[in-house]
Amino acid sequence: MTTIDRQYCLTLDKTDALADLRSEFKLPAGMIYLDGNSLGAQPKVAFQRAQQVIEEEWGMDLIKSWNKAGWFDLPSRLGNLLAPLIGADQEEVVITDSTSINLFKAIAAALQIQSQKADASTRKVIITERSNFPTDIYMAEGLTKWLDRGYRLHLVDSPEELSSAINQDTALVMLTHVNYRSGYLHDMTKVTAIAHAQGALCLWDLAHSAGAVEVNLHQANADFAVGCCYKYLNGGPGAPAFIWVPKRHQADFHHPLTGWWGHAAPFAMQASFNVTPDIRRALCGTQPIVSLAMIESGLQIFAQTSMSAVRQKSLGLTDLFIQLVETRCAQHQLALVTPRGHAQRGSHVSFTHAHAYAVIQALIERGVVGDYREPGIMRFGFTPLYTSYTEVWDAVEILRDTLDTQSYDANIQRNAVT
Ligand SMILES: *Cc1c(COP(=O)(O)O)cnc(C)c1O
C-alpha cells in the first residue's frame, strides 16, 4: 500500500491535469483557502475586466455601453456561457438578481403552473428539507404566507423520507442538490422522477453544485433551477445568481416580479406589462453591471476544462482529506458528517467537534481558511481549479497540531459572519 505522506501529495499534484489552472487565480501567499464553496477566489483577469468596465465602459462610453459594450445582453450572454456546466441548453439561463430572489420567482411560477391543473385545490404542499439553506425555506414561507391560498411547507428530516413524503398533495419539491452543511448530494434524476410520478414539479438549488459537481438538468428532467455565481463559479462577492427555465416551461413561466426587463419590448415604454416569450422573462430590472461583468472571468476558466475533470479531482481531494483527518487526527473527537459514498458527496467536507467554532478560528489564524456552520460543524470546501493535494496535506497537519496542542480559545466570541 502506498504511504500517504507529503511527498506522495506532491506527486499527485505533478500528475494533476488541472494543476495549471491554479495560476489563473489570485491566491494570497501563506493561505490555504478551503472556503471557495462560500466565496470563490479571484480570477486574475477579473482585475483587468474591472478596470475595463470602470475606466472604459462606464468612464468613457457612459450610456453608450448599454449597446456598445453589450451591457443589456449580459444576463443572457453569461447565462449561455454557464449553461454547459449544468446541462442546460442555450437561451435557458439568465444571470440576474440573487439566489433568494430567483427562488422566489421559480417557486411563484411553479405554483402558478400547478394552480392551472384540475387537482389544484388539493395540491398545496411544498416539500423541502429542514436542513436546507435557510433562505430557501424562508423564501417559500414568505411567498406562501403572502399568497394566503392554503399552501404549506412540509420539511423532511432526511433524504430517505422524500419518497414517502411526496404524494398527490405535493405541488413542488424544492431541494438543494448539495446540502450546504453536510455536503450530501441528492440523486437529481431519481428524486425528480419521484416528484413527476406524483404530478409535482421539481426545483433544484445548485448553489453548491454549479462548478463543483457534474449536473445535467435536462438528463434529470428537472423543472427549474437556481444557483449562486459567487461560490464555485468564482464570480465575486455578491455576484448575481442564475436561474434556469427549460424551453418546455418557458411559455408557462410567470412570476409576480414583472419588471421592465421581462417585458417583450422594454423600450416601447408601454403602460402595461407584456411578458417576453423567451428566458428574459425571468429578469426583473436593471442589473448591477459592474458585479455582473466579473462573472465572465470565472466562467472562462471553466471553459478550459470539463466538469468531469473537475469532479474527478474534487473526489480525489475530498477522499484524501477524509482519509488524512481520520488517520492523523484519530485521537480527537471529530465525526464525519459528509457521506463517504462518491454518489452522495458534493465538494466540501464537514466534521463536527465540540469546539468547532474555536478550532476554525484558530485554523484561520494559522492560514487555513474553512468556516463554521451551526450546529458544531467545521466545513472545508475543495475547489479543484485551485486547491492542490499538498495543500490538503498541509491543512490536515495544521488541524492536527491545533488539536494536539489545544491551541484554540474555547471561549472565543463569535463574529457576525461565521
Ligand atoms: C449560498 C446559498 C444561498 C445564498 O442566497 P443569496 O440570495 O445569494 O444570499 C441560497 N441557497 C443556498 C442553498 C445556498 O447555499
Tab-separated table of C-alpha atoms and ligand atoms in Angstrom:
chain	number	residue	atom	x	y	z
A	1	MET	CA	0.000	0.000	0.000
A	2	THR	CA	1.211	3.499	-0.792
A	3	THR	CA	2.176	5.508	2.245
A	4	ILE	CA	0.366	8.774	2.200
A	5	ASP	CA	2.803	11.484	3.130
A	6	ARG	CA	3.585	14.970	1.887
A	7	GLN	CA	5.857	13.563	-0.820
A	8	TYR	CA	3.022	11.440	-2.142
A	9	CYS	CA	0.763	14.533	-2.274
A	10	LEU	CA	3.427	16.409	-4.240
A	11	THR	CA	3.403	13.543	-6.734
A	12	LEU	CA	-0.381	13.788	-7.037
A	13	ASP	CA	-0.005	17.481	-7.814
A	14	LYS	CA	2.578	16.747	-10.507
A	15	THR	CA	0.169	14.487	-12.374
A	16	ASP	CA	-2.912	16.644	-11.738
A	17	ALA	CA	-4.472	17.597	-15.079
A	18	LEU	CA	-5.942	20.778	-13.572
A	19	ALA	CA	-2.764	21.939	-11.824
A	20	ASP	CA	-2.030	24.659	-14.395
A	21	LEU	CA	-5.364	26.380	-13.778
A	22	ARG	CA	-4.290	27.381	-10.275
A	23	SER	CA	-2.132	30.126	-11.785
A	24	GLU	CA	-5.288	31.740	-13.194
A	25	PHE	CA	-6.262	32.752	-9.644
A	26	LYS	CA	-5.003	35.371	-7.262
A	27	LEU	CA	-4.281	33.396	-4.107
A	28	PRO	CA	-2.753	35.139	-1.090
A	29	ALA	CA	0.652	33.743	-0.119
A	30	GLY	CA	0.606	31.688	3.068
A	31	MET	CA	-3.095	30.948	2.909
A	32	ILE	CA	-4.702	27.575	2.272
A	33	TYR	CA	-8.117	28.593	1.090
A	34	LEU	CA	-10.762	25.957	1.806
A	35	ASP	CA	-13.787	28.199	1.557
A	36	GLY	CA	-14.345	28.535	-2.175
A	37	ASN	CA	-17.762	26.991	-1.551
A	38	SER	CA	-18.703	30.199	0.249
A	39	LEU	CA	-16.746	32.828	-1.700
A	40	GLY	CA	-14.690	31.688	-4.679
A	41	ALA	CA	-11.163	33.015	-5.215
A	42	GLN	CA	-10.475	35.851	-7.624
A	43	PRO	CA	-9.646	35.004	-11.232
A	44	LYS	CA	-6.640	37.195	-12.097
A	45	VAL	CA	-8.286	38.510	-15.265
A	46	ALA	CA	-11.174	39.877	-13.174
A	47	PHE	CA	-8.945	42.797	-12.239
A	48	GLN	CA	-8.382	43.811	-15.875
A	49	ARG	CA	-12.041	43.252	-16.618
A	50	ALA	CA	-12.997	45.505	-13.687
A	51	GLN	CA	-10.627	48.193	-14.953
A	52	GLN	CA	-12.125	47.942	-18.418
A	53	VAL	CA	-15.680	48.236	-17.097
A	54	ILE	CA	-14.867	51.130	-14.778
A	55	GLU	CA	-12.435	53.097	-16.944
A	56	GLU	CA	-13.709	52.494	-20.458
A	57	GLU	CA	-17.260	51.225	-20.436
A	58	TRP	CA	-18.533	53.403	-17.615
A	59	GLY	CA	-15.834	56.089	-17.537
A	60	MET	CA	-15.556	56.872	-21.237
A	61	ASP	CA	-18.568	55.443	-23.016
A	62	LEU	CA	-21.188	56.029	-20.338
A	63	ILE	CA	-24.707	55.316	-21.600
A	64	LYS	CA	-23.423	54.109	-24.972
A	65	SER	CA	-22.171	50.970	-23.221
A	66	TRP	CA	-25.661	49.516	-22.910
A	67	ASN	CA	-25.342	48.759	-26.629
A	68	LYS	CA	-21.655	49.113	-27.417
A	69	ALA	CA	-20.325	47.013	-24.526
A	70	GLY	CA	-23.310	44.672	-24.577
A	71	TRP	CA	-24.471	45.516	-21.066
A	72	PHE	CA	-28.102	44.944	-21.940
A	73	ASP	CA	-27.462	41.387	-23.179
A	74	LEU	CA	-25.112	40.467	-20.345
A	75	PRO	CA	-27.619	38.368	-18.317
A	76	SER	CA	-28.351	36.102	-21.308
A	77	ARG	CA	-24.845	36.075	-22.767
A	78	LEU	CA	-23.360	34.978	-19.428
A	79	GLY	CA	-26.248	32.555	-18.931
A	80	ASN	CA	-25.316	30.912	-22.233
A	81	LEU	CA	-21.692	30.589	-21.073
A	82	LEU	CA	-22.808	28.974	-17.835
A	83	ALA	CA	-25.331	26.614	-19.466
A	84	PRO	CA	-22.903	23.806	-20.444
A	85	LEU	CA	-21.710	23.492	-16.827
A	86	ILE	CA	-25.192	22.480	-15.670
A	87	GLY	CA	-26.536	20.559	-18.658
A	88	ALA	CA	-28.772	23.405	-19.798
A	89	ASP	CA	-29.383	24.458	-23.399
A	90	GLN	CA	-28.657	27.869	-24.857
A	91	GLU	CA	-31.329	30.523	-24.181
A	92	GLU	CA	-32.436	28.772	-20.996
A	93	VAL	CA	-30.328	30.516	-18.356
A	94	VAL	CA	-30.029	34.131	-17.273
A	95	ILE	CA	-27.698	35.555	-14.657
A	96	THR	CA	-29.598	38.058	-12.587
A	97	ASP	CA	-30.644	39.070	-9.076
A	98	SER	CA	-29.784	36.954	-6.033
A	99	THR	CA	-30.422	33.269	-5.440
A	100	SER	CA	-33.073	34.222	-2.874
A	101	ILE	CA	-34.946	36.355	-5.418
A	102	ASN	CA	-34.607	33.724	-8.135
A	103	LEU	CA	-36.044	31.168	-5.722
A	104	PHE	CA	-38.997	33.478	-5.208
A	105	LYS	CA	-39.570	33.719	-8.964
A	106	ALA	CA	-39.233	29.987	-9.557
A	107	ILE	CA	-41.462	28.989	-6.628
A	108	ALA	CA	-44.096	31.506	-7.717
A	109	ALA	CA	-44.000	30.271	-11.318
A	110	ALA	CA	-44.192	26.621	-10.246
A	111	LEU	CA	-47.198	27.267	-8.007
A	112	GLN	CA	-48.850	29.211	-10.818
A	113	ILE	CA	-48.375	26.281	-13.225
A	114	GLN	CA	-49.808	23.867	-10.662
A	115	SER	CA	-52.767	26.157	-9.957
A	116	GLN	CA	-53.924	25.697	-13.567
A	117	LYS	CA	-54.362	21.947	-13.133
A	118	ALA	CA	-57.611	20.135	-12.333
A	119	ASP	CA	-56.445	18.973	-8.886
A	120	ALA	CA	-55.148	22.420	-7.847
A	121	SER	CA	-57.449	22.678	-4.824
A	122	THR	CA	-55.775	19.711	-3.107
A	123	ARG	CA	-52.222	20.148	-4.384
A	124	LYS	CA	-50.969	22.595	-1.789
A	125	VAL	CA	-47.729	21.277	-0.321
A	126	ILE	CA	-44.160	22.409	-0.938
A	127	ILE	CA	-41.656	19.820	0.198
A	128	THR	CA	-38.147	20.678	1.217
A	129	GLU	CA	-35.574	19.639	3.806
A	130	ARG	CA	-35.359	21.082	7.293
A	131	SER	CA	-31.594	21.121	6.730
A	132	ASN	CA	-31.924	23.169	3.545
A	133	PHE	CA	-30.128	26.518	3.449
A	134	PRO	CA	-32.405	28.827	5.481
A	135	THR	CA	-33.078	31.374	2.745
A	136	ASP	CA	-34.647	28.671	0.560
A	137	ILE	CA	-37.096	27.811	3.348
A	138	TYR	CA	-37.677	31.464	4.240
A	139	MET	CA	-38.474	32.473	0.658
A	140	ALA	CA	-41.020	29.662	0.346
A	141	GLU	CA	-42.502	30.609	3.729
A	142	GLY	CA	-42.721	34.273	2.792
A	143	LEU	CA	-44.356	33.690	-0.559
A	144	THR	CA	-46.894	31.121	0.627
A	145	LYS	CA	-47.901	33.202	3.662
A	146	TRP	CA	-48.296	36.254	1.486
A	147	LEU	CA	-50.334	34.373	-1.140
A	148	ASP	CA	-52.669	33.043	1.567
A	149	ARG	CA	-54.053	30.314	-0.704
A	150	GLY	CA	-53.608	27.380	1.629
A	151	TYR	CA	-50.083	26.394	0.563
A	152	ARG	CA	-47.964	24.871	3.295
A	153	LEU	CA	-44.413	23.713	3.728
A	154	HIS	CA	-43.521	20.161	4.644
A	155	LEU	CA	-39.981	19.852	5.967
A	156	VAL	CA	-38.458	16.393	5.794
A	157	ASP	CA	-35.667	15.425	8.164
A	158	SER	CA	-33.711	13.122	5.892
A	159	PRO	CA	-33.403	12.406	2.159
A	160	GLU	CA	-34.830	8.912	2.775
A	161	GLU	CA	-38.138	10.478	3.817
A	162	LEU	CA	-38.628	12.176	0.462
A	163	SER	CA	-40.161	9.285	-1.444
A	164	SER	CA	-42.891	8.715	1.143
A	165	ALA	CA	-43.478	12.442	1.704
A	166	ILE	CA	-44.063	13.223	-1.976
A	167	ASN	CA	-47.663	12.445	-2.916
A	168	GLN	CA	-50.698	13.763	-4.807
A	169	ASP	CA	-50.859	16.785	-2.478
A	170	THR	CA	-47.357	17.884	-3.453
A	171	ALA	CA	-47.226	20.934	-5.683
A	172	LEU	CA	-43.473	21.451	-5.580
A	173	VAL	CA	-40.374	19.633	-4.400
A	174	MET	CA	-37.700	22.240	-3.752
A	175	LEU	CA	-34.281	20.874	-2.880
A	176	THR	CA	-30.713	21.994	-2.718
A	177	HIS	CA	-28.765	19.482	-4.791
A	178	VAL	CA	-25.712	19.523	-2.489
A	179	ASN	CA	-26.557	20.309	1.129
A	180	TYR	CA	-24.664	23.415	2.270
A	181	ARG	CA	-23.855	21.886	5.634
A	182	SER	CA	-23.435	18.128	5.284
A	183	GLY	CA	-22.295	18.063	1.662
A	184	TYR	CA	-24.939	15.406	0.906
A	185	LEU	CA	-25.565	15.135	-2.843
A	186	HIS	CA	-29.081	14.196	-3.950
A	187	ASP	CA	-29.778	11.901	-6.877
A	188	MET	CA	-31.417	14.554	-9.043
A	189	THR	CA	-32.744	12.159	-11.657
A	190	LYS	CA	-34.303	9.823	-9.114
A	191	VAL	CA	-35.935	12.482	-6.933
A	192	THR	CA	-37.245	14.377	-9.959
A	193	ALA	CA	-38.813	11.161	-11.290
A	194	ILE	CA	-40.489	10.503	-7.937
A	195	ALA	CA	-41.886	14.046	-7.942
A	196	HIS	CA	-43.123	13.798	-11.514
A	197	ALA	CA	-44.789	10.426	-10.884
A	198	GLN	CA	-46.953	12.204	-8.296
A	199	GLY	CA	-47.653	15.203	-10.519
A	200	ALA	CA	-45.300	17.510	-8.597
A	201	LEU	CA	-42.732	19.875	-10.083
A	202	CYS	CA	-39.085	19.866	-9.014
A	203	LEU	CA	-36.951	22.950	-8.342
A	204	TRP	CA	-33.245	22.457	-7.740
A	205	ASP	CA	-30.936	24.898	-5.989
A	206	LEU	CA	-27.451	24.414	-7.429
A	207	ALA	CA	-25.665	26.842	-5.073
A	208	HIS	CA	-23.145	24.164	-4.040
A	209	SER	CA	-23.263	22.229	-7.326
A	210	ALA	CA	-22.569	24.618	-10.192
A	211	GLY	CA	-18.846	24.407	-10.883
A	212	ALA	CA	-18.416	21.706	-8.225
A	213	VAL	CA	-20.200	18.550	-9.362
A	214	GLU	CA	-21.489	17.281	-12.689
A	215	VAL	CA	-25.043	18.459	-13.257
A	216	ASN	CA	-27.241	17.575	-16.197
A	217	LEU	CA	-30.569	19.321	-15.732
A	218	HIS	CA	-32.027	18.012	-18.994
A	219	GLN	CA	-30.967	14.442	-18.413
A	220	ALA	CA	-32.543	14.624	-14.948
A	221	ASN	CA	-35.673	16.125	-16.500
A	222	ALA	CA	-35.614	18.863	-13.838
A	223	ASP	CA	-38.221	21.624	-13.992
A	224	PHE	CA	-36.406	24.693	-12.673
A	225	ALA	CA	-33.040	25.542	-11.174
A	226	VAL	CA	-31.323	28.450	-9.484
A	227	GLY	CA	-27.854	28.900	-8.036
A	228	CYS	CA	-25.051	31.184	-6.909
A	229	CYS	CA	-22.224	32.603	-9.018
A	230	TYR	CA	-20.015	33.744	-6.134
A	231	LYS	CA	-19.242	30.253	-4.784
A	232	TYR	CA	-17.574	27.639	-7.011
A	233	LEU	CA	-18.082	29.804	-10.101
A	234	ASN	CA	-15.756	32.499	-8.714
A	235	GLY	CA	-17.908	35.423	-9.844
A	236	GLY	CA	-17.003	37.731	-6.942
A	237	PRO	CA	-18.665	38.787	-3.676
A	238	GLY	CA	-22.395	39.291	-4.102
A	239	ALA	CA	-22.251	38.392	-7.806
A	240	PRO	CA	-25.721	37.983	-9.320
A	241	ALA	CA	-27.146	34.463	-9.344
A	242	PHE	CA	-28.606	32.327	-12.132
A	243	ILE	CA	-31.988	30.918	-12.962
A	244	TRP	CA	-32.733	28.117	-15.427
A	245	VAL	CA	-36.096	27.625	-17.087
A	246	PRO	CA	-36.111	24.886	-19.740
A	247	LYS	CA	-37.723	25.691	-23.090
A	248	ARG	CA	-40.611	23.357	-22.299
A	249	HIS	CA	-41.697	25.538	-19.346
A	250	GLN	CA	-40.832	28.978	-20.683
A	251	ALA	CA	-44.259	29.818	-22.116
A	252	ASP	CA	-45.875	28.978	-18.761
A	253	PHE	CA	-43.279	30.686	-16.597
A	254	HIS	CA	-44.979	33.608	-14.850
A	255	HIS	CA	-43.798	35.289	-11.662
A	256	PRO	CA	-45.035	38.429	-9.929
A	257	LEU	CA	-41.816	40.491	-10.282
A	258	THR	CA	-42.865	41.777	-13.665
A	259	GLY	CA	-40.289	44.496	-14.129
A	260	TRP	CA	-39.483	46.105	-17.439
A	261	TRP	CA	-36.540	43.816	-18.244
A	262	GLY	CA	-39.023	40.945	-18.564
A	263	HIS	CA	-41.177	42.898	-20.996
A	264	ALA	CA	-41.369	41.837	-24.653
A	265	ALA	CA	-40.413	45.376	-25.703
A	266	PRO	CA	-38.761	47.136	-22.762
A	267	PHE	CA	-38.046	50.304	-24.694
A	268	ALA	CA	-41.527	50.611	-26.145
A	269	MET	CA	-42.345	52.034	-22.721
A	270	GLN	CA	-45.885	50.729	-22.820
A	271	ALA	CA	-48.275	51.397	-19.947
A	272	SER	CA	-48.979	47.705	-19.386
A	273	PHE	CA	-46.803	44.613	-18.892
A	274	ASN	CA	-46.490	42.198	-21.796
A	275	VAL	CA	-44.138	39.340	-20.984
A	276	THR	CA	-41.305	38.422	-23.355
A	277	PRO	CA	-41.619	34.893	-24.803
A	278	ASP	CA	-38.006	33.937	-24.048
A	279	ILE	CA	-35.868	33.303	-20.955
A	280	ARG	CA	-35.585	37.047	-20.327
A	281	ARG	CA	-38.999	36.760	-18.686
A	282	ALA	CA	-37.051	35.646	-15.618
A	283	LEU	CA	-35.459	39.119	-15.435
A	284	CYS	CA	-36.889	41.982	-13.432
A	285	GLY	CA	-34.970	45.274	-13.658
A	286	THR	CA	-31.586	46.885	-14.292
A	287	GLN	CA	-28.664	44.676	-13.345
A	288	PRO	CA	-25.598	45.558	-11.231
A	289	ILE	CA	-23.398	45.674	-14.338
A	290	VAL	CA	-20.026	46.063	-12.600
A	291	SER	CA	-20.617	42.972	-10.499
A	292	LEU	CA	-22.330	41.049	-13.294
A	293	ALA	CA	-19.436	41.686	-15.675
A	294	MET	CA	-16.971	39.984	-13.285
A	295	ILE	CA	-18.708	36.621	-13.679
A	296	GLU	CA	-17.278	36.052	-17.146
A	297	SER	CA	-13.731	35.847	-15.754
A	298	GLY	CA	-14.667	32.824	-13.662
A	299	LEU	CA	-16.622	31.122	-16.442
A	300	GLN	CA	-13.691	31.488	-18.865
A	301	ILE	CA	-11.555	29.306	-16.605
A	302	PHE	CA	-14.155	26.538	-16.621
A	303	ALA	CA	-14.140	26.719	-20.421
A	304	GLN	CA	-10.530	25.433	-20.310
A	305	THR	CA	-11.524	22.133	-18.691
A	306	SER	CA	-14.550	19.863	-18.257
A	307	MET	CA	-16.871	19.255	-15.343
A	308	SER	CA	-15.915	15.571	-15.375
A	309	ALA	CA	-12.250	16.524	-14.827
A	310	VAL	CA	-13.315	18.953	-12.079
A	311	ARG	CA	-15.457	16.286	-10.426
A	312	GLN	CA	-12.717	13.660	-10.599
A	313	LYS	CA	-10.270	15.945	-8.831
A	314	SER	CA	-12.893	17.070	-6.333
A	315	LEU	CA	-13.410	13.461	-5.259
A	316	GLY	CA	-9.638	12.967	-5.116
A	317	LEU	CA	-9.275	15.976	-2.810
A	318	THR	CA	-12.196	15.121	-0.530
A	319	ASP	CA	-11.195	11.425	-0.322
A	320	LEU	CA	-7.677	12.476	0.671
A	321	PHE	CA	-8.912	14.985	3.243
A	322	ILE	CA	-11.293	12.499	4.889
A	323	GLN	CA	-8.635	9.804	4.989
A	324	LEU	CA	-5.971	12.110	6.423
A	325	VAL	CA	-8.239	13.634	9.068
A	326	GLU	CA	-9.430	10.209	10.156
A	327	THR	CA	-5.944	8.760	10.400
A	328	ARG	CA	-3.820	11.706	11.539
A	329	CYS	CA	-6.392	13.254	13.905
A	330	ALA	CA	-7.787	9.885	15.025
A	331	GLN	CA	-7.431	10.519	18.755
A	332	HIS	CA	-9.551	13.680	18.586
A	333	GLN	CA	-13.327	13.592	18.717
A	334	LEU	CA	-14.037	14.506	15.117
A	335	ALA	CA	-17.091	12.980	13.444
A	336	LEU	CA	-17.579	12.975	9.692
A	337	VAL	CA	-20.931	14.471	8.654
A	338	THR	CA	-20.383	14.188	4.904
A	339	PRO	CA	-21.323	10.958	3.098
A	340	ARG	CA	-18.437	8.654	2.223
A	341	GLY	CA	-20.072	7.365	-0.945
A	342	HIS	CA	-18.982	9.292	-4.007
A	343	ALA	CA	-22.509	9.284	-5.422
A	344	GLN	CA	-23.717	11.168	-2.330
A	345	ARG	CA	-20.868	13.604	-1.808
A	346	GLY	CA	-20.532	17.183	-3.030
A	347	SER	CA	-17.263	19.124	-2.962
A	348	HIS	CA	-16.985	20.070	0.693
A	349	VAL	CA	-16.347	18.005	3.795
A	350	SER	CA	-17.788	18.652	7.241
A	351	PHE	CA	-16.712	17.346	10.606
A	352	THR	CA	-18.251	18.002	13.995
A	353	HIS	CA	-16.127	18.877	17.013
A	354	ALA	CA	-17.081	20.080	20.499
A	355	HIS	CA	-15.081	23.281	19.931
A	356	ALA	CA	-15.732	23.574	16.209
A	357	TYR	CA	-16.029	27.362	16.135
A	358	ALA	CA	-12.895	27.902	18.215
A	359	VAL	CA	-10.888	25.406	16.164
A	360	ILE	CA	-11.961	27.039	12.871
A	361	GLN	CA	-10.894	30.448	14.204
A	362	ALA	CA	-7.525	29.035	15.273
A	363	LEU	CA	-7.055	27.473	11.830
A	364	ILE	CA	-7.888	30.771	10.131
A	365	GLU	CA	-5.250	32.467	12.331
A	366	ARG	CA	-2.772	29.907	11.013
A	367	GLY	CA	-3.734	30.457	7.382
A	368	VAL	CA	-6.144	27.550	6.857
A	369	VAL	CA	-9.446	29.121	5.921
A	370	GLY	CA	-12.532	26.970	6.357
A	371	ASP	CA	-15.743	28.020	8.064
A	372	TYR	CA	-18.144	27.194	10.844
A	373	ARG	CA	-21.793	26.230	10.477
A	374	GLU	CA	-24.336	25.522	13.172
A	375	PRO	CA	-24.525	23.148	14.958
A	376	GLY	CA	-20.880	22.468	15.812
A	377	ILE	CA	-19.707	21.887	12.254
A	378	MET	CA	-16.327	22.667	10.713
A	379	ARG	CA	-16.743	22.957	6.955
A	380	PHE	CA	-13.935	22.677	4.408
A	381	GLY	CA	-14.552	23.383	0.743
A	382	PHE	CA	-12.427	21.859	-2.026
A	383	THR	CA	-12.205	23.775	-5.263
A	384	PRO	CA	-10.457	21.652	-7.893
A	385	LEU	CA	-9.445	24.611	-10.062
A	386	TYR	CA	-7.086	25.971	-7.428
A	387	THR	CA	-6.735	23.595	-4.476
A	388	SER	CA	-3.732	21.255	-4.518
A	389	TYR	CA	-3.278	17.858	-2.873
A	390	THR	CA	-0.289	19.230	-0.969
A	391	GLU	CA	-2.499	21.941	0.489
A	392	VAL	CA	-4.826	19.214	1.745
A	393	TRP	CA	-1.878	17.565	3.458
A	394	ASP	CA	-0.667	20.827	4.985
A	395	ALA	CA	-4.170	21.807	6.134
A	396	VAL	CA	-4.634	18.495	7.944
A	397	GLU	CA	-1.216	18.820	9.595
A	398	ILE	CA	-2.161	22.276	10.888
A	399	LEU	CA	-5.503	20.904	12.090
A	400	ARG	CA	-3.732	18.021	13.820
A	401	ASP	CA	-1.258	20.330	15.523
A	402	THR	CA	-4.023	22.720	16.612
A	403	LEU	CA	-5.932	19.830	18.192
A	404	ASP	CA	-2.862	18.105	19.668
A	405	THR	CA	-1.688	21.291	21.366
A	406	GLN	CA	-5.237	22.530	22.080
A	407	SER	CA	-4.151	25.891	20.732
A	408	TYR	CA	-7.612	27.361	20.378
A	409	ASP	CA	-9.662	29.570	22.639
A	410	ALA	CA	-12.692	27.545	23.712
A	411	ASN	CA	-14.406	30.706	24.998
A	412	ILE	CA	-13.883	32.788	21.866
A	413	GLN	CA	-16.613	35.306	20.948
A	414	ARG	CA	-18.499	34.737	17.709
A	415	ASN	CA	-18.087	37.112	14.773
A	416	ALA	CA	-21.248	38.306	12.982
A	417	VAL	CA	-20.326	36.182	9.949
A	418	THR	CA	-19.122	32.715	10.885
B	1	LIG	C1	-25.322	30.283	-0.638
B	1	LIG	C2	-26.746	29.842	-0.778
B	1	LIG	C3	-27.768	30.766	-0.987
B	1	LIG	C4	-27.469	32.236	-0.968
B	1	LIG	O1	-28.548	33.014	-1.361
B	1	LIG	P1	-28.324	34.574	-1.573
B	1	LIG	O2	-29.630	35.068	-2.024
B	1	LIG	O3	-27.220	34.725	-2.573
B	1	LIG	O4	-27.892	35.167	-0.268
B	1	LIG	C5	-29.046	30.285	-1.179
B	1	LIG	N1	-29.316	28.956	-1.150
B	1	LIG	C6	-28.349	28.059	-0.941
B	1	LIG	C7	-28.687	26.609	-0.911
B	1	LIG	C8	-27.042	28.466	-0.724
B	1	LIG	O5	-26.085	27.563	-0.487
